[in-house]
Amino acid sequence: LWIAEGVRKGKVRHVITTNIDGLHEKSGLVRDENLSELHGNIFIGECRSCRKDHRLPAPISTPPTQDPLNHLITPSTPCPTCAAPLHDNMVSFHSTYQDMPSMEPRHDAAWVHCIKADLLLVIGSSLSVPTACDLVDVTFEKGGKVVILNRQKTPKDKFAFMNIFAKCADVVAMLPWDELV
């Protein structure tokens, strides 16, 4: 909720997440407007036939498969538009957005926001999952400041203007948006 409040107050332009739980949307952020979900969303089914995304009432269940592009939702859920089967849009471990072409626009939007960012605040990330962790490098290389808030060290700490080693919830609770520049 703290991040969504920052968006509402105009202090945060865009939120980039690798979480797939849909909680950022529940807090009021709008997918593809001020939110890039780099690894997908368990409440979104995508149709590979008509290319539309559909919000689902319950989290997606997909059986394990070796093919990251062929995650059919179980039980089979037809697309409300064209009746083709819906697939999940999740980028699995050991794969990248390149394995899930429908996620490329979200990844591209995240890159653009990081290129333009004056400040990139990383909250609670190990910064070890490609390609999301590379966004830190982009902001740094373009002259933006990077602040990393995490309980342990990350491989990207050397790019940080500031590292805060603490519980994320404890730190954000002390940061009122009205008093931040």
C-alpha positions as a LaTeX table, in Angstrom:
\begin{tabular}{lrrr}
\hline
Residue & $x$ (\AA) & $y$ (\AA) & $z$ (\AA) \\
\hline
Leu1 & 0.00 & 0.00 & 0.00 \\
Trp2 & 2.92 & 2.36 & 0.67 \\
Ile3 & 4.04 & 2.20 & $-2.96$ \\
Ala4 & 0.50 & 2.76 & $-4.30$ \\
Glu5 & 0.20 & 5.81 & $-2.04$ \\
Gly6 & 3.41 & 7.15 & $-3.57$ \\
Val7 & 1.90 & 6.73 & $-7.05$ \\
Arg8 & $-1.34$ & 8.48 & $-6.02$ \\
Lys9 & 0.64 & 11.40 & $-4.56$ \\
Gly10 & 2.74 & 11.73 & $-7.71$ \\
Lys11 & 5.99 & 10.74 & $-5.97$ \\
Val12 & 6.35 & 7.43 & $-7.86$ \\
Arg13 & 5.93 & 7.31 & $-11.65$ \\
His14 & 6.06 & 3.58 & $-12.24$ \\
Val15 & 6.31 & 0.34 & $-10.27$ \\
Ile16 & 8.23 & $-2.63$ & $-11.62$ \\
Thr17 & 7.73 & $-5.98$ & $-9.92$ \\
Thr18 & 8.70 & $-9.60$ & $-10.31$ \\
Asn19 & 5.94 & $-10.65$ & $-7.90$ \\
Ile20 & 3.19 & $-12.64$ & $-9.58$ \\
Asp21 & 0.61 & $-12.44$ & $-6.77$ \\
Gly22 & $-1.41$ & $-9.51$ & $-8.16$ \\
Leu23 & $-1.17$ & $-7.54$ & $-4.90$ \\
His24 & 0.15 & $-4.39$ & $-6.58$ \\
Glu25 & $-3.02$ & $-4.26$ & $-8.68$ \\
Lys26 & $-5.15$ & $-4.89$ & $-5.60$ \\
Ser27 & $-3.51$ & $-1.82$ & $-4.02$ \\
Gly28 & $-4.80$ & 0.33 & $-6.86$ \\
Leu29 & $-1.96$ & 0.28 & $-9.38$ \\
Val30 & $-2.98$ & $-0.17$ & $-13.01$ \\
Arg31 & $-1.32$ & $-2.86$ & $-15.10$ \\
Asp32 & 0.54 & $-1.43$ & $-18.13$ \\
Glu33 & $-0.20$ & 2.14 & $-16.97$ \\
Asn34 & 1.85 & 2.56 & $-13.80$ \\
Leu35 & 2.74 & $-1.10$ & $-13.17$ \\
Ser36 & 5.00 & $-3.51$ & $-15.06$ \\
Glu37 & 4.64 & $-7.11$ & $-13.87$ \\
Leu38 & 7.80 & $-8.61$ & $-15.35$ \\
His39 & 7.05 & $-12.20$ & $-14.40$ \\
Gly40 & 3.31 & $-12.21$ & $-15.03$ \\
Asn41 & 0.26 & $-12.42$ & $-12.78$ \\
Ile42 & $-1.46$ & $-15.51$ & $-11.39$ \\
Phe43 & $-4.86$ & $-13.88$ & $-11.98$ \\
Ile44 & $-4.33$ & $-13.24$ & $-15.72$ \\
Gly45 & $-4.98$ & $-15.76$ & $-18.47$ \\
Glu46 & $-3.77$ & $-14.92$ & $-21.96$ \\
Cys47 & $-5.21$ & $-16.13$ & $-25.21$ \\
Arg48 & $-2.61$ & $-17.01$ & $-27.82$ \\
Ser49 & $-5.27$ & $-16.99$ & $-30.52$ \\
Cys50 & $-6.91$ & $-13.54$ & $-30.20$ \\
Arg51 & $-4.02$ & $-12.07$ & $-28.12$ \\
Lys52 & $-6.25$ & $-10.79$ & $-25.30$ \\
Asp53 & $-5.61$ & $-11.00$ & $-21.58$ \\
His54 & $-8.44$ & $-11.93$ & $-19.22$ \\
Arg55 & $-8.73$ & $-11.45$ & $-15.47$ \\
Leu56 & $-9.58$ & $-14.70$ & $-13.72$ \\
Pro57 & $-11.54$ & $-15.03$ & $-10.47$ \\
Ala58 & $-9.02$ & $-17.41$ & $-8.89$ \\
Pro59 & $-5.27$ & $-17.93$ & $-9.15$ \\
Ile60 & $-4.08$ & $-19.87$ & $-12.15$ \\
Ser61 & $-3.12$ & $-23.50$ & $-11.77$ \\
Thr62 & $-0.78$ & $-24.88$ & $-14.40$ \\
Pro63 & 0.70 & $-28.36$ & $-14.50$ \\
Pro64 & 4.49 & $-28.67$ & $-14.58$ \\
Thr65 & 5.91 & $-28.73$ & $-18.09$ \\
Gln66 & 9.28 & $-28.53$ & $-19.76$ \\
Asp67 & 7.92 & $-26.08$ & $-22.34$ \\
Pro68 & 7.71 & $-22.55$ & $-20.86$ \\
Leu69 & 5.51 & $-21.42$ & $-23.77$ \\
Asn70 & 2.88 & $-24.09$ & $-23.31$ \\
His71 & 1.42 & $-23.53$ & $-19.85$ \\
Leu72 & $-2.27$ & $-24.32$ & $-20.27$ \\
Ile73 & $-4.48$ & $-23.35$ & $-17.38$ \\
Thr74 & $-5.95$ & $-26.30$ & $-15.50$ \\
Pro75 & $-8.81$ & $-26.98$ & $-15.55$ \\
Ser76 & $-9.06$ & $-25.83$ & $-19.16$ \\
Thr77 & $-10.47$ & $-22.32$ & $-19.28$ \\
Pro78 & $-11.75$ & $-21.04$ & $-22.61$ \\
Cys79 & $-11.09$ & $-17.49$ & $-23.76$ \\
Pro80 & $-14.29$ & $-15.42$ & $-23.29$ \\
Thr81 & $-13.61$ & $-13.73$ & $-26.64$ \\
Cys82 & $-12.76$ & $-16.60$ & $-29.00$ \\
Ala83 & $-13.08$ & $-19.81$ & $-26.90$ \\
Ala84 & $-9.44$ & $-20.86$ & $-27.46$ \\
Pro85 & $-7.72$ & $-22.20$ & $-24.30$ \\
Leu86 & $-6.15$ & $-19.66$ & $-21.96$ \\
His87 & $-2.48$ & $-19.92$ & $-20.96$ \\
Asp88 & $-0.68$ & $-18.40$ & $-18.01$ \\
Asn89 & 1.62 & $-15.44$ & $-18.63$ \\
Met90 & 4.20 & $-16.27$ & $-16.00$ \\
Val91 & 7.92 & $-16.20$ & $-16.62$ \\
Ser92 & 9.20 & $-19.29$ & $-14.85$ \\
Phe93 & 12.48 & $-19.75$ & $-13.02$ \\
His94 & 15.40 & $-20.31$ & $-15.38$ \\
Ser95 & 13.62 & $-18.47$ & $-18.19$ \\
Thr96 & 13.32 & $-14.81$ & $-19.22$ \\
Tyr97 & 10.76 & $-12.58$ & $-20.86$ \\
Gln98 & 12.22 & $-13.80$ & $-24.18$ \\
Asp99 & 10.69 & $-17.21$ & $-23.42$ \\
Met100 & 7.29 & $-15.53$ & $-23.02$ \\
Pro101 & 6.85 & $-13.13$ & $-25.96$ \\
Ser102 & 3.64 & $-11.61$ & $-24.56$ \\
Met103 & 5.66 & $-10.23$ & $-21.63$ \\
Glu104 & 8.10 & $-8.30$ & $-23.84$ \\
Pro105 & 6.07 & $-5.05$ & $-23.90$ \\
Arg106 & 6.01 & $-4.98$ & $-20.08$ \\
His107 & 9.73 & $-5.55$ & $-19.95$ \\
Asp108 & 10.31 & $-2.85$ & $-22.57$ \\
Ala109 & 8.21 & $-0.38$ & $-20.54$ \\
Ala110 & 10.27 & $-1.18$ & $-17.43$ \\
Trp111 & 13.50 & $-0.50$ & $-19.35$ \\
Val112 & 12.20 & 2.85 & $-20.62$ \\
His113 & 11.19 & 3.91 & $-17.11$ \\
Cys114 & 14.59 & 2.88 & $-15.73$ \\
Ile115 & 16.40 & 4.78 & $-18.49$ \\
Lys116 & 14.45 & 7.94 & $-17.57$ \\
Ala117 & 14.55 & 7.47 & $-13.80$ \\
Asp118 & 16.18 & 10.04 & $-11.56$ \\
Leu119 & 15.87 & 7.54 & $-8.73$ \\
Leu120 & 15.31 & 3.79 & $-8.71$ \\
Leu121 & 14.21 & 2.46 & $-5.32$ \\
Val122 & 14.67 & $-1.31$ & $-5.09$ \\
Ile123 & 12.68 & $-2.82$ & $-2.22$ \\
Gly124 & 13.20 & $-6.37$ & $-0.97$ \\
Ser125 & 14.91 & $-7.96$ & $-3.94$ \\
Ser126 & 17.88 & $-10.27$ & $-4.15$ \\
Leu127 & 18.67 & $-8.61$ & $-7.51$ \\
Ser128 & 19.88 & $-11.94$ & $-8.80$ \\
Val129 & 17.15 & $-12.90$ & $-11.28$ \\
Pro130 & 17.93 & $-12.02$ & $-14.90$ \\
Thr131 & 16.77 & $-9.91$ & $-16.65$ \\
Ala132 & 15.00 & $-7.87$ & $-13.98$ \\
Cys133 & 18.21 & $-7.34$ & $-12.02$ \\
Asp134 & 19.78 & $-5.66$ & $-15.06$ \\
Leu135 & 17.38 & $-2.73$ & $-14.70$ \\
Val136 & 19.59 & $-1.41$ & $-11.89$ \\
Asp137 & 22.53 & $-1.19$ & $-14.30$ \\
Val138 & 20.44 & 0.78 & $-16.81$ \\
Thr139 & 19.40 & 3.43 & $-14.29$ \\
Phe140 & 22.96 & 3.72 & $-12.99$ \\
Glu141 & 24.49 & 3.96 & $-16.48$ \\
Lys142 & 22.04 & 6.71 & $-17.47$ \\
Gly143 & 22.96 & 8.80 & $-14.42$ \\
Gly144 & 20.04 & 7.94 & $-12.14$ \\
Lys145 & 20.54 & 7.18 & $-8.48$ \\
Val146 & 19.84 & 3.69 & $-7.14$ \\
Val147 & 18.75 & 3.00 & $-3.55$ \\
Ile148 & 18.59 & $-0.65$ & $-2.48$ \\
Leu149 & 16.53 & $-1.59$ & 0.56 \\
Asn150 & 17.07 & $-5.23$ & 1.45 \\
Arg151 & 17.99 & $-7.31$ & 4.48 \\
Gln152 & 21.08 & $-8.79$ & 2.86 \\
Lys153 & 23.68 & $-7.79$ & 0.30 \\
Thr154 & 22.93 & $-8.08$ & $-3.40$ \\
Pro155 & 25.16 & $-8.44$ & $-6.48$ \\
Lys156 & 24.10 & $-4.90$ & $-7.49$ \\
Asp157 & 25.12 & $-3.09$ & $-4.28$ \\
Lys158 & 28.11 & $-1.53$ & $-6.05$ \\
Phe159 & 25.71 & 0.52 & $-8.20$ \\
Ala160 & 23.80 & 1.90 & $-5.23$ \\
Phe161 & 23.96 & 5.50 & $-4.15$ \\
Met162 & 22.64 & 4.13 & $-0.86$ \\
Asn163 & 22.20 & 0.64 & 0.60 \\
Ile164 & 19.80 & 0.17 & 3.49 \\
Phe165 & 20.12 & $-3.20$ & 5.20 \\
Ala166 & 16.88 & $-3.59$ & 7.17 \\
Lys167 & 13.39 & $-5.03$ & 7.07 \\
Cys168 & 11.55 & $-3.31$ & 4.24 \\
Ala169 & 8.31 & $-2.84$ & 6.20 \\
Asp170 & 10.17 & $-1.16$ & 9.06 \\
Val171 & 11.86 & 1.35 & 6.76 \\
Val172 & 8.88 & 2.27 & 4.59 \\
Ala173 & 6.75 & 2.78 & 7.70 \\
Met174 & 9.13 & 5.60 & 8.65 \\
Leu175 & 8.93 & 7.35 & 5.26 \\
Pro176 & 5.89 & 9.62 & 4.93 \\
Trp177 & 5.30 & 10.54 & 1.28 \\
Asp178 & 4.24 & 14.11 & 2.14 \\
Glu179 & 7.70 & 14.88 & 3.48 \\
Leu180 & 9.67 & 13.25 & 0.66 \\
Val181 & 10.82 & 15.38 & $-2.27$ \\
\hline
\end{tabular}
